[in-house]
Short mmCIF file of C-alpha atoms in Angstrom, two decimals:
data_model
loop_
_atom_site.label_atom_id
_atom_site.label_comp_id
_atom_site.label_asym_id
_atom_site.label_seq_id
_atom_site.Cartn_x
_atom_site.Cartn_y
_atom_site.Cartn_z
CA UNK A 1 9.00 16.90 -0.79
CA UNK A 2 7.34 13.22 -0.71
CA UNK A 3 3.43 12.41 0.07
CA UNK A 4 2.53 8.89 0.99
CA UNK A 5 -1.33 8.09 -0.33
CA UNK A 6 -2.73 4.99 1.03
CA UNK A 7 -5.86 3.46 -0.81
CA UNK A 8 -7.95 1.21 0.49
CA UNK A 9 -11.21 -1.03 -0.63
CA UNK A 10 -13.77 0.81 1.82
CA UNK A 11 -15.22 -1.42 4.84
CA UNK A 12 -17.85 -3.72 3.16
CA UNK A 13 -16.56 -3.61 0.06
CA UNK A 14 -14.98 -7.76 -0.98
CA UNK A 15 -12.07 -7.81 -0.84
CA UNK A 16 -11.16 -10.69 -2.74
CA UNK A 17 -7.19 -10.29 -3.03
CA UNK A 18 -6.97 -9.81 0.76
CA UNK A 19 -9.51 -12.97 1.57
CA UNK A 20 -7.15 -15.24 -0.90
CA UNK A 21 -4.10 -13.70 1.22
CA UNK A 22 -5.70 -14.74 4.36
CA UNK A 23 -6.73 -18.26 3.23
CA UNK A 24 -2.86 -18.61 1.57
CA UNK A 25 -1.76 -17.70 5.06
CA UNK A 26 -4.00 -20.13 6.79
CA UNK A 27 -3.06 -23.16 4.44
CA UNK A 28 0.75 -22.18 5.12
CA UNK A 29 0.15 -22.78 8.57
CA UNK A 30 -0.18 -19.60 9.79
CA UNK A 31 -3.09 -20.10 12.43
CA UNK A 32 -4.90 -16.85 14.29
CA UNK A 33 -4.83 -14.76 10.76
CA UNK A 34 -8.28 -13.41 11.07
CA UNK A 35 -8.79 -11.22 8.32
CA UNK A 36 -6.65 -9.59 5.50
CA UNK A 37 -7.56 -6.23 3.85
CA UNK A 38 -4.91 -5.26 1.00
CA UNK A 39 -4.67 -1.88 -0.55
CA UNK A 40 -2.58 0.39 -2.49
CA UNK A 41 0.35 2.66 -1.54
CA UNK A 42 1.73 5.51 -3.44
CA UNK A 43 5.25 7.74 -2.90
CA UNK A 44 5.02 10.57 -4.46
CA UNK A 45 7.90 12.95 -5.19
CA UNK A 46 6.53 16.46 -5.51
CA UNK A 47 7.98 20.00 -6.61
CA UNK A 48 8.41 22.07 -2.92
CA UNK A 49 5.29 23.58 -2.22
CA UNK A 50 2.64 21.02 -3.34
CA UNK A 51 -0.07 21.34 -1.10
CA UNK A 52 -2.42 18.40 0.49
CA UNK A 53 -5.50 19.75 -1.01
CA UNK A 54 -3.29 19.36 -4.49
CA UNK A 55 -2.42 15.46 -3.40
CA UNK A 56 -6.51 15.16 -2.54
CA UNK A 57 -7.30 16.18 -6.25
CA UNK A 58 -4.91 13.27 -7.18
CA UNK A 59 -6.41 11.22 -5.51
CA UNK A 60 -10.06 11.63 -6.41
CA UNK A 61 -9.37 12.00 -10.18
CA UNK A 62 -6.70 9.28 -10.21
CA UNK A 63 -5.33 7.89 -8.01
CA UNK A 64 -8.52 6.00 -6.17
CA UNK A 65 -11.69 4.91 -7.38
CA UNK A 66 -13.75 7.01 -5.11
CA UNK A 67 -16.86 4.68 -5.24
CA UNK A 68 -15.41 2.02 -3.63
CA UNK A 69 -12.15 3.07 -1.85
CA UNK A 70 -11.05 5.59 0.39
CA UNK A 71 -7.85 7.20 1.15
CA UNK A 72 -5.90 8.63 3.21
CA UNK A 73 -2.59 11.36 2.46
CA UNK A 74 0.49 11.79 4.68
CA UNK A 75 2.80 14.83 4.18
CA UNK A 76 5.97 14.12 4.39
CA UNK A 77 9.14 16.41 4.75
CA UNK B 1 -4.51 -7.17 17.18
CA UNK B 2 -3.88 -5.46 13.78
CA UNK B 3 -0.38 -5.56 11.81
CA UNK B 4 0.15 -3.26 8.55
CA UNK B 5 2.68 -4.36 6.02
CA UNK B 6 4.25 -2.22 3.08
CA UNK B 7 5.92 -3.55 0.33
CA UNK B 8 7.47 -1.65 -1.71
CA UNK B 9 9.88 -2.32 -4.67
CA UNK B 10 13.50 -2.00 -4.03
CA UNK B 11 15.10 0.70 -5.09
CA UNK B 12 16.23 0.36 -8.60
CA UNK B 13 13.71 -1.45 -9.51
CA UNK B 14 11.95 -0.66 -12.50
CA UNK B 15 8.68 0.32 -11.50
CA UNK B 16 6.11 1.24 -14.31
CA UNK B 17 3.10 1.49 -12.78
CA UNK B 18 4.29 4.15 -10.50
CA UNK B 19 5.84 5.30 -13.93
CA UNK B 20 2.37 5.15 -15.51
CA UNK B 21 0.90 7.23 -12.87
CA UNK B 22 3.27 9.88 -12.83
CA UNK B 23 2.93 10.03 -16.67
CA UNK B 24 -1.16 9.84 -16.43
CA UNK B 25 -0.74 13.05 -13.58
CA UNK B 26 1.73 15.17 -15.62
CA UNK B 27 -1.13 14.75 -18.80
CA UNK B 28 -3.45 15.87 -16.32
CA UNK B 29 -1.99 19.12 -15.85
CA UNK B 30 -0.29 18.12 -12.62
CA UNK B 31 2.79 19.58 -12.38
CA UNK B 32 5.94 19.09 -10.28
CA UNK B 33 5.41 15.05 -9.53
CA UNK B 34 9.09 14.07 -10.42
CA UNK B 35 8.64 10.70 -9.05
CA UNK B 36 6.02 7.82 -8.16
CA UNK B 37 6.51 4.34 -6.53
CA UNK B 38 3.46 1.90 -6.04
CA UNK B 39 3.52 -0.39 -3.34
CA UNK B 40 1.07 -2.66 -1.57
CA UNK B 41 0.06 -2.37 2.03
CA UNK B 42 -1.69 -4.92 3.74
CA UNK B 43 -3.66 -4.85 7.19
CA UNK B 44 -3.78 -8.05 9.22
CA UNK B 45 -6.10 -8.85 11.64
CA UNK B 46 -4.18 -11.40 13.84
CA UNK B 47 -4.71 -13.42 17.15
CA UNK B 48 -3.93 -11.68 20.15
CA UNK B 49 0.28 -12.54 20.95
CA UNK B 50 1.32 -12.71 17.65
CA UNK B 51 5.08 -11.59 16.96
CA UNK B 52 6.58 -9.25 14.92
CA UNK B 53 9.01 -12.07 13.92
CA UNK B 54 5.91 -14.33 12.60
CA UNK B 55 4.78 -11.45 10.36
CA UNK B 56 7.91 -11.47 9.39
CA UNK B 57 7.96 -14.96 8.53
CA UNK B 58 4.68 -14.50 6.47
CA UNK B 59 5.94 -11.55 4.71
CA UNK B 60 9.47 -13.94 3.46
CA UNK B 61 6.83 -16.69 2.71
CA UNK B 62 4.29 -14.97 1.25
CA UNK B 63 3.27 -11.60 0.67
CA UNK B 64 6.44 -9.93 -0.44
CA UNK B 65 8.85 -11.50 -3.59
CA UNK B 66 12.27 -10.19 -1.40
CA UNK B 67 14.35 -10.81 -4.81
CA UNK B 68 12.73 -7.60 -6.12
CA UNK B 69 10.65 -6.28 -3.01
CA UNK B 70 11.35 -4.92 0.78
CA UNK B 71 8.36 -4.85 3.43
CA UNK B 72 7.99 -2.94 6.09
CA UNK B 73 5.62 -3.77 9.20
CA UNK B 74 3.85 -1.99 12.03
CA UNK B 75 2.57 -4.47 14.61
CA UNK B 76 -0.39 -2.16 16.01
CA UNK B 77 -2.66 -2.68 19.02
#
């Protein structure tokens, strides 16, 4: 079975990888780009019968820094 | 109007810092994650009437090296 884990800077926190996106984007040419937030997403492969509150312990003892990002898990089939 | 990108290496790809997460989870105690990719997902904030197709011209451009990487986007509202 695969999980999807998305992990993102939480709202307020600088983002300074997605403001250098944004201002790449912007000196490309690339007018109306208002804001860029960039994050992390990890596939994971699990044994059958992983469970989400499993994943969630991945998460807050690895896979995000809890202080400062959140995440979110998908289930997947 | 938002847009969300993934990027994702292609498969067969080396990818080891999905490989140095799965390692870090099985020392852990995790068991049963046979497999871990790490990708980047970016949200855009974009002026209202912007196409698919121009994301998809930023995403050739800029935010995804398509020699070794595949993107995937989801214009929101």
């Amino acid at each position: 079975m695969k999980a999807r884990v998305h992990v993102m800077l939480k709202n307020g926190v600088l983002d300074p990888q997605g403001e250098a996106v944004r201002h790449a984007l912007g000196a490309m040419g690339f007018d109306g780009v208002e804001g860029v937030r960039q994050g992390k997403v990890i596939d994971l492969e699990l044994a059958e019968g992983t469970t989400e509150a499993q994943v969630a312990e991945m998460c807050e003892k690895l896979l995000a820094n809890t202080v400062i990002e959140s995440y979110k898990i998908e289930m997947g089939a």
